[in-house]
Coordinates of C-alpha atoms in Angstrom, one line a residue:
Chain I
M62 CA 71.9 80.7 159.6
K63 CA 70.8 78.6 156.7
T64 CA 71.1 80.0 153.2
T65 CA 67.7 80.4 151.6
V66 CA 66.7 80.5 147.9
L67 CA 66.3 84.2 148.4
D68 CA 69.9 84.6 149.7
S69 CA 71.1 82.5 146.8
L70 CA 69.3 84.6 144.1
N71 CA 70.5 87.7 145.8
Q72 CA 74.1 86.5 145.8
G73 CA 73.7 85.5 142.1
L74 CA 72.6 89.0 141.2
I75 CA 75.4 90.6 143.2
S76 CA 78.0 88.3 141.6
A77 CA 76.8 89.2 138.2
L78 CA 76.8 92.9 138.8
K79 CA 80.3 92.6 140.1
A80 CA 81.6 90.4 137.3
D81 CA 80.5 92.6 134.4
S82 CA 79.8 96.3 134.4
S83 CA 77.5 95.9 131.4
V84 CA 75.0 94.1 133.7
H85 CA 72.3 96.6 134.8
L86 CA 69.5 96.0 137.1
L87 CA 66.1 97.7 136.6
G88 CA 62.9 97.4 138.4
E89 CA 60.3 99.0 140.7
D90 CA 61.2 99.7 144.3
I91 CA 64.6 98.0 144.0
L92 CA 66.6 100.6 145.8
D93 CA 68.0 100.0 149.3
P94 CA 66.9 100.1 152.1
Y95 CA 63.7 98.6 150.7
G96 CA 65.6 96.4 148.2
G97 CA 62.7 95.1 146.2
A98 CA 59.2 93.9 147.2
F99 CA 60.7 90.4 147.9
K100 CA 64.2 91.6 148.8
V101 CA 65.9 89.7 146.0
T102 CA 67.7 92.9 145.0
R103 CA 68.7 93.8 148.5
G104 CA 72.1 95.4 148.7
C105 CA 72.5 95.8 145.0
S106 CA 71.9 99.5 144.7
T107 CA 74.3 100.2 147.7
A108 CA 77.2 98.3 146.2
F109 CA 76.6 99.0 142.5
S110 CA 74.8 102.4 142.3
M111 CA 75.8 103.0 138.7
Q112 CA 74.4 99.7 137.5
V113 CA 71.0 99.8 139.4
I114 CA 68.2 101.9 138.0
P115 CA 65.0 102.4 140.0
T116 CA 62.1 102.8 137.6
P117 CA 58.5 104.2 137.3
I118 CA 55.6 101.7 137.3
S119 CA 55.9 101.0 133.6
E120 CA 56.3 97.3 133.0
A121 CA 55.6 97.4 129.3
G122 CA 57.9 100.3 128.7
L123 CA 60.6 98.8 130.9
A124 CA 60.6 95.5 128.9
G125 CA 61.1 97.6 125.8
V126 CA 63.8 99.7 127.4
T127 CA 65.8 96.7 128.6
A128 CA 65.4 95.1 125.2
G129 CA 66.9 98.2 123.6
M130 CA 69.8 98.1 126.1
A131 CA 70.4 94.4 125.3
L132 CA 70.3 95.0 121.6
R133 CA 73.0 97.6 122.0
G134 CA 75.5 95.5 124.0
L135 CA 74.5 95.8 127.7
R136 CA 73.3 92.9 129.9
P137 CA 70.1 94.1 131.5
V138 CA 68.2 92.3 134.2
L139 CA 64.6 93.4 134.8
E140 CA 62.6 92.7 137.9
I141 CA 58.8 92.5 137.4
M142 CA 57.5 92.8 141.0
F143 CA 54.7 90.2 140.6
G144 CA 54.5 87.5 138.0
D145 CA 50.9 88.5 137.4
F146 CA 52.2 91.7 135.8
T147 CA 53.9 89.8 133.0
T148 CA 50.6 90.3 131.1
L149 CA 51.8 93.9 130.8
I150 CA 55.0 92.9 129.0
A151 CA 53.4 90.3 126.8
D152 CA 53.6 92.4 123.6
Q153 CA 57.3 93.1 124.2
L154 CA 58.0 89.4 125.0
I155 CA 56.1 87.9 122.2
N156 CA 56.2 90.5 119.4
H157 CA 59.6 92.1 120.0
I158 CA 62.0 90.5 122.4
S159 CA 61.6 86.9 121.4
K160 CA 61.5 87.6 117.7
F161 CA 64.4 89.9 117.0
R162 CA 67.2 87.4 116.8
W163 CA 65.5 85.0 114.4
M164 CA 63.5 87.6 112.5
Y165 CA 66.6 89.6 111.8
N166 CA 68.3 86.5 110.5
D167 CA 70.6 86.0 113.5
S168 CA 72.2 89.4 113.0
V169 CA 71.7 90.6 116.6
T170 CA 72.0 89.3 120.2
L171 CA 69.6 90.1 123.0
P172 CA 71.0 89.1 126.4
L173 CA 68.1 90.0 128.6
V174 CA 66.9 88.3 131.8
I175 CA 63.4 89.2 133.1
R176 CA 62.9 87.9 136.6
T177 CA 59.6 87.6 138.4
P178 CA 58.0 85.7 141.2
M179 CA 54.9 83.6 140.5
G180 CA 52.7 81.6 142.9
G181 CA 50.1 81.8 145.6
R182 CA 49.7 80.4 149.2
R183 CA 50.1 83.8 150.7
G184 CA 46.6 85.1 150.5
Y185 CA 47.3 87.9 148.0
G186 CA 44.2 87.1 145.9
P187 CA 43.4 86.9 142.2
T188 CA 46.0 89.3 140.7
H189 CA 49.0 88.8 142.9
S190 CA 49.1 85.0 143.3
Q191 CA 49.0 83.4 139.8
S192 CA 51.4 81.1 138.0
L193 CA 51.2 82.4 134.5
E194 CA 54.4 80.9 133.0
K195 CA 52.3 78.7 130.7
L196 CA 51.4 81.8 128.7
F197 CA 55.1 82.1 127.8
M198 CA 56.1 78.5 127.2
G199 CA 56.3 77.5 123.6
V200 CA 57.1 81.1 122.4
P201 CA 59.9 80.6 119.9
G202 CA 63.0 82.5 120.9
L203 CA 62.1 82.8 124.6
T204 CA 63.6 80.6 127.3
V205 CA 61.6 80.0 130.4
L206 CA 63.7 79.0 133.5
V207 CA 62.6 78.1 137.0
P208 CA 65.1 77.4 139.8
A209 CA 64.9 74.5 142.2
N210 CA 65.7 74.9 145.9
F211 CA 68.8 72.8 145.7
S212 CA 72.5 73.6 146.0
V213 CA 73.9 70.4 144.6
G214 CA 77.0 70.0 142.5
I215 CA 77.9 73.3 140.9
H216 CA 74.3 74.5 140.6
S217 CA 72.2 76.7 142.9
P218 CA 69.4 79.1 142.1
G219 CA 71.9 82.0 142.3
S220 CA 74.5 80.3 140.1
I221 CA 71.9 79.5 137.5
L222 CA 70.7 83.1 137.6
E223 CA 74.3 84.5 137.5
N224 CA 75.4 82.3 134.6
T225 CA 72.3 83.1 132.7
I226 CA 72.8 86.9 133.1
L227 CA 76.5 86.7 132.2
N228 CA 76.5 84.1 129.4
T229 CA 73.2 83.9 127.6
D230 CA 72.7 85.9 124.5
S231 CA 69.0 85.3 124.1
P232 CA 66.1 86.5 126.2
V233 CA 65.1 84.6 129.3
L234 CA 62.1 84.7 131.5
F235 CA 63.3 83.6 135.0
I236 CA 60.4 82.4 137.1
E237 CA 60.8 82.5 140.8
N238 CA 58.3 81.4 143.4
K239 CA 57.2 83.4 146.4
M240 CA 57.0 80.3 148.7
Q241 CA 60.4 79.2 147.5
Y242 CA 62.2 82.4 148.6
L243 CA 62.4 81.5 152.3
Q244 CA 63.1 77.9 151.9
P245 CA 66.5 76.7 152.9
L246 CA 68.7 75.5 150.1
L247 CA 68.9 71.7 150.2
T248 CA 72.4 70.3 149.9
A249 CA 73.9 66.9 149.6
E250 CA 73.9 66.7 153.4
T251 CA 70.3 67.7 154.0
L252 CA 69.3 65.5 151.1
A253 CA 70.9 62.5 152.9
D254 CA 67.8 60.3 152.3
F255 CA 67.9 60.9 148.6
E256 CA 69.9 59.7 145.7
V257 CA 70.3 62.9 143.5
D258 CA 71.2 62.4 139.9
L259 CA 71.9 65.4 137.8
R260 CA 71.0 65.2 134.1
Y261 CA 71.0 67.7 131.2
D262 CA 69.0 68.2 128.1
P263 CA 71.4 67.4 125.2
T264 CA 70.6 70.8 123.6
D265 CA 71.8 72.5 126.8
I266 CA 75.4 72.3 125.6
N267 CA 77.0 74.2 128.4
Q268 CA 75.0 72.2 131.0
Q269 CA 73.6 75.3 132.6
Y270 CA 70.1 74.0 133.4
P271 CA 70.2 70.9 135.6
I272 CA 67.4 68.4 135.7
Y273 CA 67.3 66.8 139.2
C274 CA 66.3 63.2 139.5
L275 CA 65.5 62.3 143.1
S276 CA 64.9 58.8 144.4
I277 CA 65.0 57.4 148.0
K278 CA 68.4 56.0 148.8
G279 CA 68.6 52.2 148.8
A280 CA 64.9 51.9 147.9
P281 CA 63.4 49.2 145.7
S282 CA 62.6 50.3 142.1
A283 CA 60.1 53.1 141.9
A284 CA 56.4 52.5 141.1
V285 CA 55.6 56.0 139.8
T286 CA 57.5 58.8 138.3
I287 CA 56.7 62.4 139.4
S288 CA 57.7 65.5 137.6
A289 CA 57.2 69.0 139.1
Y290 CA 58.9 72.4 139.2
G291 CA 59.0 75.5 141.4
F292 CA 57.4 75.2 144.8
C293 CA 55.3 72.2 143.7
A294 CA 58.6 70.3 143.4
E295 CA 59.2 70.8 147.1
L296 CA 55.7 69.6 147.9
A297 CA 56.3 66.6 145.7
R298 CA 59.6 65.9 147.5
Q299 CA 57.9 66.0 150.9
A300 CA 55.2 63.6 149.7
Q301 CA 57.8 61.3 148.2
L302 CA 59.7 61.2 151.5
K303 CA 56.6 60.6 153.6
L304 CA 55.2 57.9 151.4
A305 CA 58.5 56.1 151.3
F306 CA 59.0 56.0 155.0
E307 CA 55.5 55.6 156.2
E308 CA 53.8 53.6 153.5
E309 CA 56.7 52.0 151.5
I310 CA 55.5 53.6 148.3
F311 CA 58.5 54.4 146.3
T312 CA 58.7 57.0 143.6
E313 CA 61.2 59.0 141.5
L314 CA 60.9 62.8 141.2
I315 CA 62.2 64.7 138.2
I316 CA 62.6 68.5 138.6
P317 CA 63.5 70.5 135.5
T318 CA 64.9 74.0 135.6
R319 CA 64.3 74.8 132.0
L320 CA 60.6 74.7 131.1
S321 CA 60.8 76.0 127.6
P322 CA 62.2 74.9 125.3
F323 CA 61.5 71.6 126.9
A324 CA 63.3 68.4 126.2
L325 CA 61.9 65.0 127.1
Q326 CA 65.0 62.8 126.7
P327 CA 66.2 63.1 130.3
L328 CA 62.7 61.9 131.6
M329 CA 62.2 59.2 129.0
D330 CA 64.1 56.3 130.4
V331 CA 62.8 56.9 134.0
V332 CA 59.2 57.0 132.8
A333 CA 59.7 54.0 130.6
R334 CA 60.8 52.0 133.7
T335 CA 57.7 52.9 135.8
G336 CA 55.3 53.5 132.9
K337 CA 53.4 55.9 135.2
I338 CA 53.8 59.7 135.5
L339 CA 52.3 62.3 137.7
L340 CA 52.8 65.8 136.5
I341 CA 52.3 68.6 139.0
E342 CA 52.1 72.4 138.4
E343 CA 50.7 75.3 140.3
G344 CA 49.0 77.0 137.3
T345 CA 45.6 76.1 136.1
R346 CA 45.4 72.6 134.7
S347 CA 44.1 73.0 131.2
L348 CA 46.4 73.5 128.2
G349 CA 49.5 73.8 130.4
W350 CA 52.9 72.3 131.0
G351 CA 51.5 69.0 132.2
A352 CA 49.4 68.7 129.1
E353 CA 52.4 69.2 126.9
V354 CA 54.7 66.8 128.8
G355 CA 52.1 64.1 129.0
T356 CA 51.5 64.3 125.2
L357 CA 55.2 64.2 124.5
L358 CA 55.5 61.1 126.6
A359 CA 52.6 59.5 124.9
E360 CA 53.9 60.3 121.5
T361 CA 57.4 58.9 122.4
L362 CA 56.8 55.9 124.6
G363 CA 53.6 54.5 123.0
D364 CA 52.3 51.6 125.0
K365 CA 55.2 51.6 127.5
L366 CA 53.2 54.5 129.0
K367 CA 50.4 53.1 131.1
Q368 CA 49.2 56.0 133.1
V369 CA 49.4 59.8 133.0
K370 CA 47.9 62.0 135.7
R371 CA 48.0 65.7 136.2
L372 CA 47.7 67.7 139.4
A373 CA 47.2 71.5 139.1
A374 CA 45.2 74.4 140.2
L375 CA 41.4 74.5 139.7
E376 CA 40.1 76.5 136.8
T377 CA 39.2 79.7 138.8
P378 CA 41.1 82.8 139.7
V379 CA 43.3 82.4 142.8
P380 CA 41.0 83.2 145.8
A381 CA 42.1 85.5 148.6
A382 CA 40.6 83.6 151.6
V383 CA 43.0 81.1 153.0
S384 CA 40.4 78.3 153.0
L385 CA 39.5 78.9 149.4
E386 CA 43.0 79.3 148.2
T387 CA 44.0 76.0 149.9
G388 CA 41.2 74.3 148.1
M389 CA 42.1 75.8 144.8
L390 CA 45.9 75.1 144.7
P391 CA 47.5 71.6 144.7
Q392 CA 48.5 70.5 148.2
Q393 CA 51.0 67.9 149.5
E394 CA 48.0 65.7 150.6
D395 CA 46.6 65.8 147.0
I396 CA 50.0 64.5 145.7
E397 CA 50.1 61.7 148.3
A398 CA 46.5 60.6 147.5
L399 CA 47.2 60.4 143.8
L400 CA 50.5 58.5 144.4
R401 CA 48.7 56.0 146.6
K402 CA 46.1 55.4 143.8
M403 CA 48.7 55.3 141.0
S404 CA 51.0 52.8 142.8
A405 CA 48.2 50.5 143.8
Chain F
M166 CA 75.9 117.0 92.5
T167 CA 74.5 119.7 94.8
L168 CA 72.9 118.8 98.1
E169 CA 69.5 119.6 96.6
E170 CA 70.1 117.2 93.7
D171 CA 71.3 114.6 96.1
Y172 CA 68.3 114.8 98.3
Y173 CA 66.0 114.8 95.3
R174 CA 67.6 111.7 94.0
D175 CA 67.2 110.0 97.4
M176 CA 63.5 110.8 97.5
L177 CA 63.0 109.7 93.9
R178 CA 64.7 106.3 94.7
I179 CA 62.2 105.8 97.5
R180 CA 59.2 106.9 95.3
R181 CA 60.2 104.7 92.4
F182 CA 61.0 101.7 94.6
E183 CA 57.6 101.8 96.2
E184 CA 55.7 102.5 93.0
T185 CA 57.4 99.4 91.6
V186 CA 56.4 97.4 94.6
L187 CA 52.8 98.4 94.3
D188 CA 52.7 97.7 90.6
E189 CA 54.4 94.4 90.8
F190 CA 52.2 93.3 93.7
K191 CA 49.3 93.3 91.2
R192 CA 51.3 90.9 89.0
G193 CA 52.1 88.6 91.9
V194 CA 55.8 89.2 92.2
F195 CA 55.4 90.1 95.8
S196 CA 53.2 88.4 98.3
G197 CA 52.0 89.2 101.8
T198 CA 51.7 92.8 102.7
T199 CA 53.5 96.1 102.4
H200 CA 53.2 99.7 103.5
T201 CA 54.4 102.5 101.3
S202 CA 55.4 106.0 102.2
I203 CA 54.6 107.7 98.8
G204 CA 54.3 111.4 99.6
Q205 CA 56.3 111.2 102.8
E206 CA 59.8 110.8 101.2
A207 CA 61.0 114.2 102.4
N208 CA 60.7 113.0 106.0
A209 CA 62.9 110.0 105.5
V210 CA 65.6 111.9 103.5
G211 CA 65.4 115.2 105.5
V212 CA 65.8 113.5 108.8
I213 CA 68.1 110.5 108.1
R214 CA 70.6 112.4 106.1
Q215 CA 71.4 114.5 109.2
L216 CA 72.5 111.6 111.3
L217 CA 76.1 110.8 112.2
P218 CA 77.5 107.5 111.2
D219 CA 77.0 105.8 114.6
D220 CA 73.5 107.1 115.1
I221 CA 70.7 104.5 115.4
I222 CA 67.3 104.4 113.7
L223 CA 64.1 102.7 115.0
T224 CA 61.4 102.5 112.5
N225 CA 58.0 100.9 111.9
H226 CA 55.8 99.1 109.3
R227 CA 56.3 102.0 106.9
C228 CA 60.1 101.7 106.7
H229 CA 61.2 101.3 103.1
G230 CA 62.0 105.0 102.8
H231 CA 63.9 105.1 106.0
F232 CA 66.0 102.1 104.9
L233 CA 66.8 103.5 101.5
A234 CA 67.6 107.0 102.9
Y235 CA 69.9 105.3 105.4
G236 CA 71.9 103.9 102.5
G237 CA 70.4 100.4 102.5
D238 CA 70.8 98.4 99.3
M239 CA 67.7 98.5 97.0
R240 CA 68.2 95.1 95.7
A241 CA 68.4 93.6 99.2
L242 CA 65.1 95.4 100.0
F243 CA 63.4 94.1 96.9
A244 CA 64.8 90.6 97.6
E245 CA 63.4 90.8 101.2
L246 CA 60.0 91.7 100.0
M247 CA 60.2 88.9 97.4
G248 CA 61.2 86.3 99.9
R249 CA 64.7 85.7 98.5
Q250 CA 67.8 84.4 100.3
T251 CA 69.6 87.6 99.5
G252 CA 67.0 89.7 101.3
I253 CA 68.1 92.0 104.2
C254 CA 67.0 89.3 106.6
G255 CA 66.9 86.3 104.3
G256 CA 63.2 86.7 103.8
R257 CA 62.4 86.1 107.4
G258 CA 61.2 89.6 108.1
G259 CA 59.7 90.9 104.9
S260 CA 58.5 94.4 104.4
Q261 CA 58.2 95.6 108.0
H262 CA 60.8 93.6 110.0
I263 CA 64.3 94.5 109.0
H264 CA 67.7 95.1 110.5
Y265 CA 70.5 96.7 108.7
K266 CA 73.6 98.2 110.4
N267 CA 72.0 100.5 113.0
L268 CA 68.5 100.5 111.6
Y269 CA 65.9 98.3 113.2
S270 CA 62.2 98.0 112.3
N271 CA 59.2 96.2 113.7
G272 CA 55.6 95.8 112.7
V273 CA 53.7 96.3 115.9
Q274 CA 52.8 99.8 116.8
G275 CA 54.3 101.5 119.8
G276 CA 56.8 98.9 121.1
I277 CA 59.8 100.3 119.3
V278 CA 59.6 103.6 121.2
P279 CA 60.7 102.1 124.6
I280 CA 63.3 100.0 122.7
A281 CA 64.6 103.3 121.2
V282 CA 64.9 104.7 124.7
G283 CA 66.8 101.7 125.9
M284 CA 69.2 101.9 123.0
A285 CA 69.8 105.6 123.7
L286 CA 70.5 104.9 127.3
A287 CA 72.8 102.1 126.4
E288 CA 74.8 104.3 124.1
K289 CA 74.9 107.0 126.8
Q290 CA 76.1 104.4 129.3
K291 CA 78.8 103.2 126.9
K292 CA 79.8 106.9 126.3
S293 CA 79.6 106.2 122.5
E294 CA 78.0 109.6 121.7
A295 CA 75.6 107.9 119.3
A296 CA 72.0 109.2 119.4
V297 CA 68.8 107.4 118.4
V298 CA 65.9 108.5 116.1
V299 CA 62.6 106.7 116.4
F300 CA 59.9 107.2 113.7
I301 CA 56.2 106.8 114.6
G302 CA 53.0 107.9 113.0
D303 CA 49.9 109.7 114.2
G304 CA 48.1 106.4 114.6
T305 CA 50.7 105.2 117.1
L306 CA 49.8 108.1 119.3
G307 CA 47.0 105.8 120.4
E308 CA 49.3 103.3 121.9
G309 CA 49.9 103.7 125.7
V310 CA 53.4 102.3 125.9
I311 CA 54.8 105.3 124.1
Y312 CA 53.9 107.6 126.9
E313 CA 55.7 105.3 129.3
A314 CA 58.7 105.7 127.0
F315 CA 58.4 109.5 126.7
N316 CA 58.4 109.6 130.5
M317 CA 61.5 107.5 130.8
A318 CA 63.3 109.2 127.9
S319 CA 62.9 112.6 129.7
L320 CA 63.4 111.2 133.2
W321 CA 66.7 109.6 132.3
S322 CA 67.8 112.1 129.6
A323 CA 68.0 109.7 126.7
P324 CA 69.8 111.1 123.6
L325 CA 66.7 110.5 121.4
L326 CA 64.8 112.3 118.6
I327 CA 61.2 111.2 118.4
V328 CA 59.8 111.9 114.9
V329 CA 56.1 111.8 114.4
E330 CA 55.1 111.5 110.8
N331 CA 51.6 112.8 111.0
N332 CA 50.0 111.9 107.7
H333 CA 46.6 112.6 109.1
I334 CA 45.2 109.1 108.5
A335 CA 45.7 105.9 110.4
Q336 CA 45.1 103.1 107.9
T337 CA 41.6 104.4 107.0
T338 CA 40.7 106.4 110.1
P339 CA 41.2 110.2 109.9
T340 CA 43.3 111.6 112.7
E341 CA 40.3 113.7 114.0
Y342 CA 38.4 110.4 114.7
A343 CA 41.2 109.0 116.8
L344 CA 43.2 111.8 118.5
A345 CA 42.2 114.2 121.2
G346 CA 44.3 117.2 122.3
D347 CA 47.4 118.4 120.7
I348 CA 50.5 116.4 119.6
R349 CA 53.1 118.9 120.6
M350 CA 51.5 119.3 124.1
R351 CA 51.9 115.5 124.6
F352 CA 55.7 116.0 124.5
Q353 CA 55.6 119.2 126.5
A354 CA 53.8 117.4 129.3
F355 CA 56.9 115.2 129.6
G356 CA 59.4 118.1 129.4
I357 CA 60.5 117.1 125.9
P358 CA 61.0 120.2 123.6
A359 CA 59.0 119.6 120.4
L360 CA 59.1 121.3 117.0
E361 CA 56.2 121.1 114.6
L362 CA 56.7 121.6 110.9
D363 CA 54.0 122.0 108.3
T364 CA 56.0 121.2 105.2
S365 CA 56.9 118.8 102.4
S366 CA 60.1 120.6 101.7
V367 CA 63.0 118.3 102.3
M368 CA 65.4 121.2 102.7
E369 CA 63.3 122.7 105.5
I370 CA 63.0 119.3 107.3
A371 CA 66.8 118.8 106.8
G372 CA 67.7 122.1 108.3
N373 CA 65.5 121.8 111.3
T374 CA 66.5 118.2 112.0
F375 CA 70.2 119.2 111.8
Q376 CA 69.6 121.7 114.6
L377 CA 67.5 119.2 116.7
M378 CA 70.1 116.4 116.3
R379 CA 72.8 118.8 117.5
E380 CA 70.8 119.6 120.6
V381 CA 70.2 115.8 121.2
H382 CA 73.9 115.1 120.9
E383 CA 75.1 118.1 122.9
D384 CA 72.5 118.1 125.6
Y385 CA 72.2 114.3 125.9
S386 CA 68.4 114.7 126.1
P387 CA 65.3 114.0 124.0
R388 CA 63.7 116.2 121.4
A389 CA 60.6 115.6 119.3
L390 CA 59.9 116.6 115.7
I391 CA 56.3 116.6 114.4
L392 CA 56.2 116.4 110.7
N393 CA 52.8 117.2 109.2
T394 CA 52.8 115.3 106.0
Q395 CA 50.6 113.5 103.5
R396 CA 50.4 109.9 102.2
F397 CA 49.4 109.7 98.6
G398 CA 49.2 105.9 98.5
P399 CA 47.0 103.4 100.3
H400 CA 47.8 102.3 103.9
S401 CA 48.8 98.9 102.5
K402 CA 48.0 97.8 99.0
G403 CA 44.4 98.5 97.9
D404 CA 42.8 99.9 101.1
D405 CA 42.5 103.6 100.4
T406 CA 39.0 104.8 101.2
R407 CA 39.7 108.4 100.1
S408 CA 38.4 109.6 96.8
E409 CA 40.8 110.1 93.9
E410 CA 40.1 113.8 93.9
V411 CA 41.1 114.2 97.5
V412 CA 44.3 112.3 96.9
A413 CA 45.0 114.3 93.7
L414 CA 44.6 117.5 95.6
L415 CA 47.0 116.4 98.3
K416 CA 49.5 115.5 95.7
E417 CA 49.2 118.8 94.0
Q418 CA 49.8 120.7 97.2
H419 CA 52.2 118.5 99.1
D420 CA 54.4 116.5 96.7
P421 CA 58.0 116.7 98.0
L422 CA 59.4 115.7 94.6
A423 CA 57.4 118.4 92.8
I424 CA 58.6 121.0 95.3
M425 CA 62.2 120.0 94.7
E426 CA 61.8 119.8 90.9
R427 CA 60.7 123.4 90.8
Q428 CA 64.1 124.3 92.3
L429 CA 66.3 122.2 90.0
S430 CA 67.1 122.6 86.4
S431 CA 65.1 120.4 84.0
A432 CA 68.4 118.9 82.7
S433 CA 69.4 117.8 86.2
V434 CA 65.9 116.4 86.9
S435 CA 65.9 114.4 83.8
S436 CA 69.4 113.1 84.3
I437 CA 68.6 112.0 87.9
R438 CA 65.3 110.4 86.7
S439 CA 67.0 108.3 84.2
E440 CA 69.8 107.3 86.6
V441 CA 67.2 106.2 89.2
E442 CA 65.1 104.4 86.6
Q443 CA 68.1 102.3 85.7
E444 CA 69.0 101.6 89.3
V445 CA 65.4 100.5 90.2
K446 CA 65.1 98.3 87.1
A447 CA 68.5 96.6 87.7
A448 CA 67.8 96.1 91.5
F449 CA 64.4 94.6 90.7
E450 CA 65.6 92.2 88.1
T451 CA 68.6 91.1 90.1
A452 CA 66.4 90.4 93.1
L453 CA 63.9 88.6 91.0
A454 CA 66.6 86.2 89.8
D455 CA 67.9 85.5 93.3
P456 CA 67.2 82.2 95.0
V457 CA 64.0 81.7 97.0
A458 CA 64.4 81.4 100.8
R459 CA 64.0 77.8 102.1
M460 CA 62.8 76.7 105.5
E461 CA 64.9 74.2 107.4
G462 CA 64.0 72.0 110.4
R463 CA 60.9 70.0 109.5
A464 CA 61.8 66.4 109.9

């Protein structure tokens, strides 16, 4: 049986609980046999009953409780069942959790990981399908991570989660994606058609958060650079593969795992080569990740940058009906269409 | 020095510190904002002086008294309010965002209560035997997250004392315009034993807190203390909408310093007064001469 992103995250949690008894897992409905709404915490309460705390439906309070635990030397991990519910923890994230270290003149640590699944394509409708991570990017003192569905080199979704839980002394919002959960992890073997280059942001001193650069093996130089994260990165990879083999349109795909703080350096030389970037995200288009990255590129590359395009969700709530939701969220066909235009 | 004299001195330090802050604000020594607890000093001293060395304090925007009663350095507090490098947090936090030893404050209402619960649970998990005290006001009873926190504190038996300083006015809104029902019943609904005191006597608050903290430590479970109190100063600087007569009457009836002075000899009162005057003056002047905080990072 293939290892999925879900399996990997689950193993990461179990390894962290095993490695350090100060790691505590809190969340709603996380006890076995249910094991969490998306099963990421499956098995944890059975193996580590003293470290797993099932909770009332109190997201705002729980964010505070775990912050207090972290300030007093534990390493809590909080599951927020749906990413949509991060609105309920916004006060804690923005006015408490992200501020304490700096505001207290670096006299405390706050090792807290808050995990939550974002994303649609499952027909859950307006309040259970959103990608709200843009609300939390650019908040000083808060790191926003998003795993990719790769197990390449020393990194996998689970290893990134485990290392973050065990080694990071600052608060982290760890964004998972519901569609990613059941995807098989892609390895060097399954990525045989690709050249995979691992890069790191120079400020990521311990090289914990890889940036994957994918190009088609043996292909001529790329015409367009793509950057995407989460499930959209997988859609982009499928589009990249299809266009290369069916239409001889060659692209490079850059997948970051740390969205905020965001560093441009690893993207810069690739984009400077093609001069064209397509930025893809599942959240709504305006004032988001793509807007920030596009601006950074324009500021840095000047006239070496010839074209910036963004692909994102339409500016409406996420509809429940399959036909409406498909029309609202970016699809693989949309990526392909844009790449055809941009490479022409 | 007797305990009564000691507590009186602690309350006077808070009073004179805050009076100095309000006076000097007018002269431009301080900038930004501040919230004083003039009239409420007995709460800070009566509660905090009962804590054990490892116990933890969570406090709010009105935190100067808690910091000073905890043993915080007056010069560092002046310096923090003046934006000096020698401030408690190097000027980053200011009046309402401080961390010193086991005391933490923040300026947004409500959010510190679940944090206090988490800290209490962490100490219990670590078997450290430390307990936590969180201070809120009557205004914060309007914030929903505190009820999530009360529920979890009781559910998970957190060693926590919740102190409500009910000064009967939230900024400018009288409590009766903002609060339905009964404060004590709020705690009872969550199974948290609550004691309500109608006093500005520091000795009475101290004695009752001592007993409550013993219960918190021994039973590893939460308790609540509701302190009916009066604030004589403005919410912030110049925003008191009450008439001078109303405030004067409150002061006449509820001043914790006056209550204590009636129990002490006039010689001891005047000696403590002059000692505190000197301390406040020296702390203020030292802080004023300290270097101004500088921001780094802008290229």
